[in-house]
Amino acid sequence: MSTVQENYKEVCARVDAACIKAGRERQQVRLLAVSKTKPADMVRDCYQLGQTAFGENYLQDALEKIDALRDLPDIEWHFIGPLQSNKTKAVAENFHWLETLDREKIARRLNDQRPPALPPLNVLIQINISDEDQKSGISSTEVQAFAQTLASLPRLKVRGLMCIPEATDDEQRLQQQFERMQQLSRDLTARYPEANVLSMGMSSDLELAIACGSTEVRIGTDIFGARNTPAAQ
Ligand SMILES: *Cc1c(COP(=O)(O)O)cnc(C)c1O
């Protein structure tokens, strides 16, 4: 077994244990393997153990892998990086999910550019849950209005919420942010039952995120190792 495969099994065991501890069904939590900057061979290793959903941040890096892995029929690609408007077309054409939607202009472009032969693009609304100035994501007060705008775009399908919390060692602060996300998610699903995905939790905090209701943890480092420097995009 390769190192990636060993790491992957360990992460799966952590997710299993976190679900048991939180009293949640294992099927309620999906694992997104974040393969950004890592080669297609590592993705293939992970796929061989049953992993189908992969997250990418850098478009060029991602497109090369998507192309190299076209023989894997049920592989599912999630774009999880910041998205500039001149790159929306490639995302609309090549990805199954966009997890970082926070601007109407981007949404309209994706809606127009999604190829008719493909099903609607699944999108998550990114929330700036820590209210940091420099951070992507809409404010928590804007969620319902933004969801309503997105609901009028037929080539997008709003599936839920995503956040990257503050980088902090203060577990209580982190927990407060995850719990606010959980409440926002409940409010959203009350109006849009299909928007029930809550994407939060990374290598260092997946257990806490699962305890706070996460339905998708995004794990990079603990599966694929420390990141390579991304090539200029
Ligand atoms: C890189 C990245 C991850 C994975 O983070 P790790 O700490 O390496 O597990 C998760 N989510 C997003 C949005 C990322 O950019």
Tab-separated table of C-alpha atoms and ligand atoms in Angstrom:
chain	number	residue	atom	x	y	z
A	1	MET	CA	0.000	0.000	0.000
A	2	SER	CA	1.274	3.496	-0.835
A	3	THR	CA	1.762	6.216	1.769
A	4	VAL	CA	-1.244	8.066	0.386
A	5	GLN	CA	-3.339	4.937	0.782
A	6	GLU	CA	-2.174	4.423	4.357
A	7	ASN	CA	-2.890	8.062	5.170
A	8	TYR	CA	-6.280	7.801	3.531
A	9	LYS	CA	-7.241	4.810	5.656
A	10	GLU	CA	-6.215	6.675	8.792
A	11	VAL	CA	-8.318	9.686	7.851
A	12	CYS	CA	-11.293	7.413	7.143
A	13	ALA	CA	-10.857	5.878	10.587
A	14	ARG	CA	-10.813	9.358	12.150
A	15	VAL	CA	-14.040	10.269	10.365
A	16	ASP	CA	-15.611	6.984	11.530
A	17	ALA	CA	-14.564	7.637	15.128
A	18	ALA	CA	-15.736	11.260	15.027
A	19	CYS	CA	-19.173	10.174	13.792
A	20	ILE	CA	-19.503	7.611	16.559
A	21	LYS	CA	-18.436	10.150	19.176
A	22	ALA	CA	-20.928	12.713	17.847
A	23	GLY	CA	-23.723	10.122	17.669
A	24	ARG	CA	-24.095	10.608	13.926
A	25	GLU	CA	-24.558	8.141	11.106
A	26	ARG	CA	-21.406	7.639	9.081
A	27	GLN	CA	-23.335	8.190	5.827
A	28	GLN	CA	-24.184	11.724	6.958
A	29	VAL	CA	-20.576	12.831	6.522
A	30	ARG	CA	-18.755	12.808	3.200
A	31	LEU	CA	-15.043	13.005	2.788
A	32	LEU	CA	-13.652	15.338	0.135
A	33	ALA	CA	-10.014	14.495	-0.627
A	34	VAL	CA	-8.230	17.780	-1.380
A	35	SER	CA	-5.633	16.899	-3.997
A	36	LYS	CA	-4.486	20.431	-4.911
A	37	THR	CA	-0.839	20.603	-6.054
A	38	LYS	CA	-0.609	16.789	-5.943
A	39	PRO	CA	-0.109	14.541	-8.987
A	40	ALA	CA	-2.802	12.511	-10.725
A	41	ASP	CA	-1.147	9.268	-9.596
A	42	MET	CA	-1.880	10.118	-5.972
A	43	VAL	CA	-5.517	10.785	-6.837
A	44	ARG	CA	-5.629	7.407	-8.547
A	45	ASP	CA	-4.190	5.713	-5.435
A	46	CYS	CA	-6.922	7.224	-3.347
A	47	TYR	CA	-9.618	6.367	-5.891
A	48	GLN	CA	-8.565	2.734	-5.805
A	49	LEU	CA	-9.627	2.629	-2.156
A	50	GLY	CA	-13.094	3.896	-3.007
A	51	GLN	CA	-12.672	7.672	-2.793
A	52	THR	CA	-14.522	9.434	-5.611
A	53	ALA	CA	-14.780	13.123	-4.595
A	54	PHE	CA	-11.708	15.333	-4.985
A	55	GLY	CA	-11.149	19.033	-4.246
A	56	GLU	CA	-8.940	21.372	-6.265
A	57	ASN	CA	-7.956	25.041	-5.814
A	58	TYR	CA	-5.812	25.916	-8.805
A	59	LEU	CA	-7.415	25.737	-12.190
A	60	GLN	CA	-4.489	24.768	-14.436
A	61	ASP	CA	-3.276	22.140	-11.988
A	62	ALA	CA	-6.812	20.771	-11.756
A	63	LEU	CA	-7.530	20.681	-15.496
A	64	GLU	CA	-4.437	18.614	-16.158
A	65	LYS	CA	-5.523	16.056	-13.571
A	66	ILE	CA	-9.123	15.980	-14.741
A	67	ASP	CA	-7.831	15.221	-18.205
A	68	ALA	CA	-5.399	12.559	-17.029
A	69	LEU	CA	-8.126	10.800	-15.038
A	70	ARG	CA	-10.965	10.737	-17.577
A	71	ASP	CA	-10.905	6.937	-17.474
A	72	LEU	CA	-12.355	6.987	-13.927
A	73	PRO	CA	-16.064	7.215	-14.709
A	74	ASP	CA	-17.612	8.238	-11.402
A	75	ILE	CA	-14.902	10.623	-10.216
A	76	GLU	CA	-16.342	13.908	-8.927
A	77	TRP	CA	-14.419	17.201	-8.996
A	78	HIS	CA	-15.070	20.050	-6.563
A	79	PHE	CA	-13.554	23.472	-7.143
A	80	ILE	CA	-12.766	24.901	-3.693
A	81	GLY	CA	-10.482	27.847	-4.470
A	82	PRO	CA	-11.178	31.522	-5.068
A	83	LEU	CA	-12.654	31.952	-8.546
A	84	GLN	CA	-12.006	34.947	-10.801
A	85	SER	CA	-14.557	35.766	-13.454
A	86	ASN	CA	-12.187	35.040	-16.364
A	87	LYS	CA	-11.956	31.424	-15.157
A	88	THR	CA	-15.614	30.605	-14.686
A	89	LYS	CA	-15.984	28.920	-18.082
A	90	ALA	CA	-13.427	26.214	-17.344
A	91	VAL	CA	-15.092	25.520	-13.997
A	92	ALA	CA	-18.557	25.387	-15.579
A	93	GLU	CA	-17.298	22.915	-18.171
A	94	ASN	CA	-15.135	20.629	-16.051
A	95	PHE	CA	-16.363	20.490	-12.470
A	96	HIS	CA	-19.331	18.898	-10.691
A	97	TRP	CA	-19.278	21.284	-7.725
A	98	LEU	CA	-18.152	24.801	-6.897
A	99	GLU	CA	-17.864	25.261	-3.132
A	100	THR	CA	-16.765	28.889	-2.960
A	101	LEU	CA	-19.584	30.882	-4.516
A	102	ASP	CA	-19.913	34.339	-2.981
A	103	ARG	CA	-20.685	36.753	-5.853
A	104	GLU	CA	-23.725	37.176	-8.051
A	105	LYS	CA	-21.615	38.089	-11.058
A	106	ILE	CA	-19.738	34.786	-10.862
A	107	ALA	CA	-22.998	32.915	-10.392
A	108	ARG	CA	-24.533	34.457	-13.518
A	109	ARG	CA	-21.481	33.659	-15.605
A	110	LEU	CA	-21.447	30.031	-14.426
A	111	ASN	CA	-25.158	29.744	-15.114
A	112	ASP	CA	-24.656	31.011	-18.674
A	113	GLN	CA	-21.560	28.898	-19.291
A	114	ARG	CA	-22.695	25.550	-17.906
A	115	PRO	CA	-22.884	23.250	-20.964
A	116	PRO	CA	-26.449	22.109	-21.766
A	117	ALA	CA	-25.351	18.466	-21.927
A	118	LEU	CA	-24.314	18.515	-18.256
A	119	PRO	CA	-26.605	18.556	-15.230
A	120	PRO	CA	-26.764	21.854	-13.280
A	121	LEU	CA	-23.569	22.774	-11.445
A	122	ASN	CA	-23.839	22.052	-7.721
A	123	VAL	CA	-22.850	25.116	-5.706
A	124	LEU	CA	-22.161	25.890	-2.074
A	125	ILE	CA	-22.382	29.424	-0.743
A	126	GLN	CA	-19.174	30.411	1.013
A	127	ILE	CA	-19.708	32.239	4.305
A	128	ASN	CA	-17.132	34.527	5.903
A	129	ILE	CA	-18.089	33.180	9.309
A	130	SER	CA	-15.201	34.870	11.148
A	131	ASP	CA	-15.997	38.276	9.565
A	132	GLU	CA	-12.364	38.829	8.606
A	133	ASP	CA	-11.818	41.769	6.241
A	134	GLN	CA	-9.609	39.998	3.716
A	135	LYS	CA	-11.558	36.804	3.573
A	136	SER	CA	-13.787	35.470	0.812
A	137	GLY	CA	-17.399	34.656	1.527
A	138	ILE	CA	-20.614	36.539	2.121
A	139	SER	CA	-21.704	37.756	5.518
A	140	SER	CA	-24.030	35.488	7.471
A	141	THR	CA	-26.791	38.109	7.226
A	142	GLU	CA	-26.855	37.834	3.424
A	143	VAL	CA	-27.428	34.094	3.084
A	144	GLN	CA	-31.171	34.035	2.462
A	145	ALA	CA	-31.096	36.861	-0.077
A	146	PHE	CA	-28.180	35.328	-1.965
A	147	ALA	CA	-29.836	31.899	-1.962
A	148	GLN	CA	-32.948	33.479	-3.425
A	149	THR	CA	-30.946	35.066	-6.233
A	150	LEU	CA	-29.275	31.749	-6.989
A	151	ALA	CA	-32.595	29.918	-7.006
A	152	SER	CA	-33.531	31.876	-10.136
A	153	LEU	CA	-30.534	30.487	-12.067
A	154	PRO	CA	-31.612	27.160	-13.593
A	155	ARG	CA	-28.130	25.898	-14.486
A	156	LEU	CA	-26.964	26.121	-10.865
A	157	LYS	CA	-28.212	24.016	-7.997
A	158	VAL	CA	-27.736	25.408	-4.509
A	159	ARG	CA	-26.675	22.517	-2.302
A	160	GLY	CA	-25.659	24.269	0.914
A	161	LEU	CA	-22.968	26.205	2.727
A	162	MET	CA	-19.210	26.170	3.084
A	163	CYS	CA	-16.773	28.012	5.344
A	164	ILE	CA	-13.103	28.311	6.129
A	165	PRO	CA	-13.045	29.423	9.764
A	166	GLU	CA	-10.466	31.674	11.361
A	167	ALA	CA	-6.985	30.170	11.645
A	168	THR	CA	-6.784	29.920	15.429
A	169	ASP	CA	-5.683	27.510	18.151
A	170	ASP	CA	-8.573	28.683	20.282
A	171	GLU	CA	-10.905	25.702	20.110
A	172	GLN	CA	-13.780	27.589	21.682
A	173	ARG	CA	-13.696	30.314	19.049
A	174	LEU	CA	-13.573	27.693	16.363
A	175	GLN	CA	-16.502	25.861	17.894
A	176	GLN	CA	-18.553	29.068	18.026
A	177	GLN	CA	-17.937	29.618	14.325
A	178	PHE	CA	-18.878	26.035	13.433
A	179	GLU	CA	-22.029	26.296	15.548
A	180	ARG	CA	-23.061	29.505	13.812
A	181	MET	CA	-22.634	27.686	10.497
A	182	GLN	CA	-24.815	24.869	11.760
A	183	GLN	CA	-27.571	27.345	12.608
A	184	LEU	CA	-27.282	29.058	9.211
A	185	SER	CA	-27.518	25.672	7.565
A	186	ARG	CA	-30.695	24.848	9.505
A	187	ASP	CA	-32.230	28.182	8.490
A	188	LEU	CA	-31.343	27.584	4.839
A	189	THR	CA	-32.678	24.029	4.669
A	190	ALA	CA	-35.948	25.186	6.214
A	191	ARG	CA	-36.557	27.036	2.934
A	192	TYR	CA	-34.475	24.950	0.543
A	193	PRO	CA	-34.532	21.309	1.700
A	194	GLU	CA	-32.039	20.225	-0.959
A	195	ALA	CA	-29.461	22.754	0.235
A	196	ASN	CA	-28.488	20.474	3.088
A	197	VAL	CA	-24.717	20.216	2.613
A	198	LEU	CA	-22.517	21.831	5.255
A	199	SER	CA	-18.893	21.765	4.122
A	200	MET	CA	-16.558	22.493	7.021
A	201	GLY	CA	-13.631	20.838	8.764
A	202	MET	CA	-10.095	20.268	7.468
A	203	SER	CA	-7.158	18.108	8.559
A	204	SER	CA	-6.693	19.777	11.936
A	205	ASP	CA	-10.322	20.204	12.980
A	206	LEU	CA	-12.421	17.532	11.319
A	207	GLU	CA	-13.534	16.034	14.647
A	208	LEU	CA	-14.860	19.344	15.946
A	209	ALA	CA	-16.574	20.092	12.629
A	210	ILE	CA	-18.318	16.717	12.660
A	211	ALA	CA	-19.455	17.305	16.240
A	212	CYS	CA	-20.980	20.588	15.006
A	213	GLY	CA	-22.952	19.035	12.169
A	214	SER	CA	-20.584	19.120	9.209
A	215	THR	CA	-21.744	16.904	6.340
A	216	GLU	CA	-18.518	17.226	4.349
A	217	VAL	CA	-14.958	17.481	5.607
A	218	ARG	CA	-12.261	18.650	3.187
A	219	ILE	CA	-8.979	16.882	3.889
A	220	GLY	CA	-5.711	17.628	2.098
A	221	THR	CA	-2.539	17.472	4.175
A	222	ASP	CA	-3.427	14.415	6.240
A	223	ILE	CA	-4.047	12.367	3.093
A	224	PHE	CA	-1.566	13.706	0.556
A	225	GLY	CA	1.121	15.212	2.791
A	226	ALA	CA	2.362	18.805	2.959
A	227	ARG	CA	1.519	20.885	-0.076
A	228	ASN	CA	3.836	21.444	-3.022
A	229	THR	CA	4.158	25.077	-4.049
A	230	PRO	CA	1.483	25.750	-6.643
A	231	ALA	CA	2.695	26.750	-10.066
A	232	ALA	CA	1.818	30.283	-11.136
A	233	GLN	CA	-1.718	30.289	-12.559
B	1	LIG	C1	-6.399	23.316	1.063
B	1	LIG	C2	-7.815	23.356	1.516
B	1	LIG	C3	-8.329	22.356	2.367
B	1	LIG	C4	-7.506	21.220	2.931
B	1	LIG	O1	-6.810	21.678	4.034
B	1	LIG	P1	-5.849	20.705	4.891
B	1	LIG	O2	-5.597	21.475	6.133
B	1	LIG	O3	-4.644	20.481	4.075
B	1	LIG	O4	-6.610	19.461	5.169
B	1	LIG	C5	-9.668	22.436	2.690
B	1	LIG	N1	-10.458	23.427	2.228
B	1	LIG	C6	-9.992	24.400	1.420
B	1	LIG	C7	-10.917	25.460	0.938
B	1	LIG	C8	-8.656	24.407	1.059
B	1	LIG	O5	-8.193	25.386	0.261
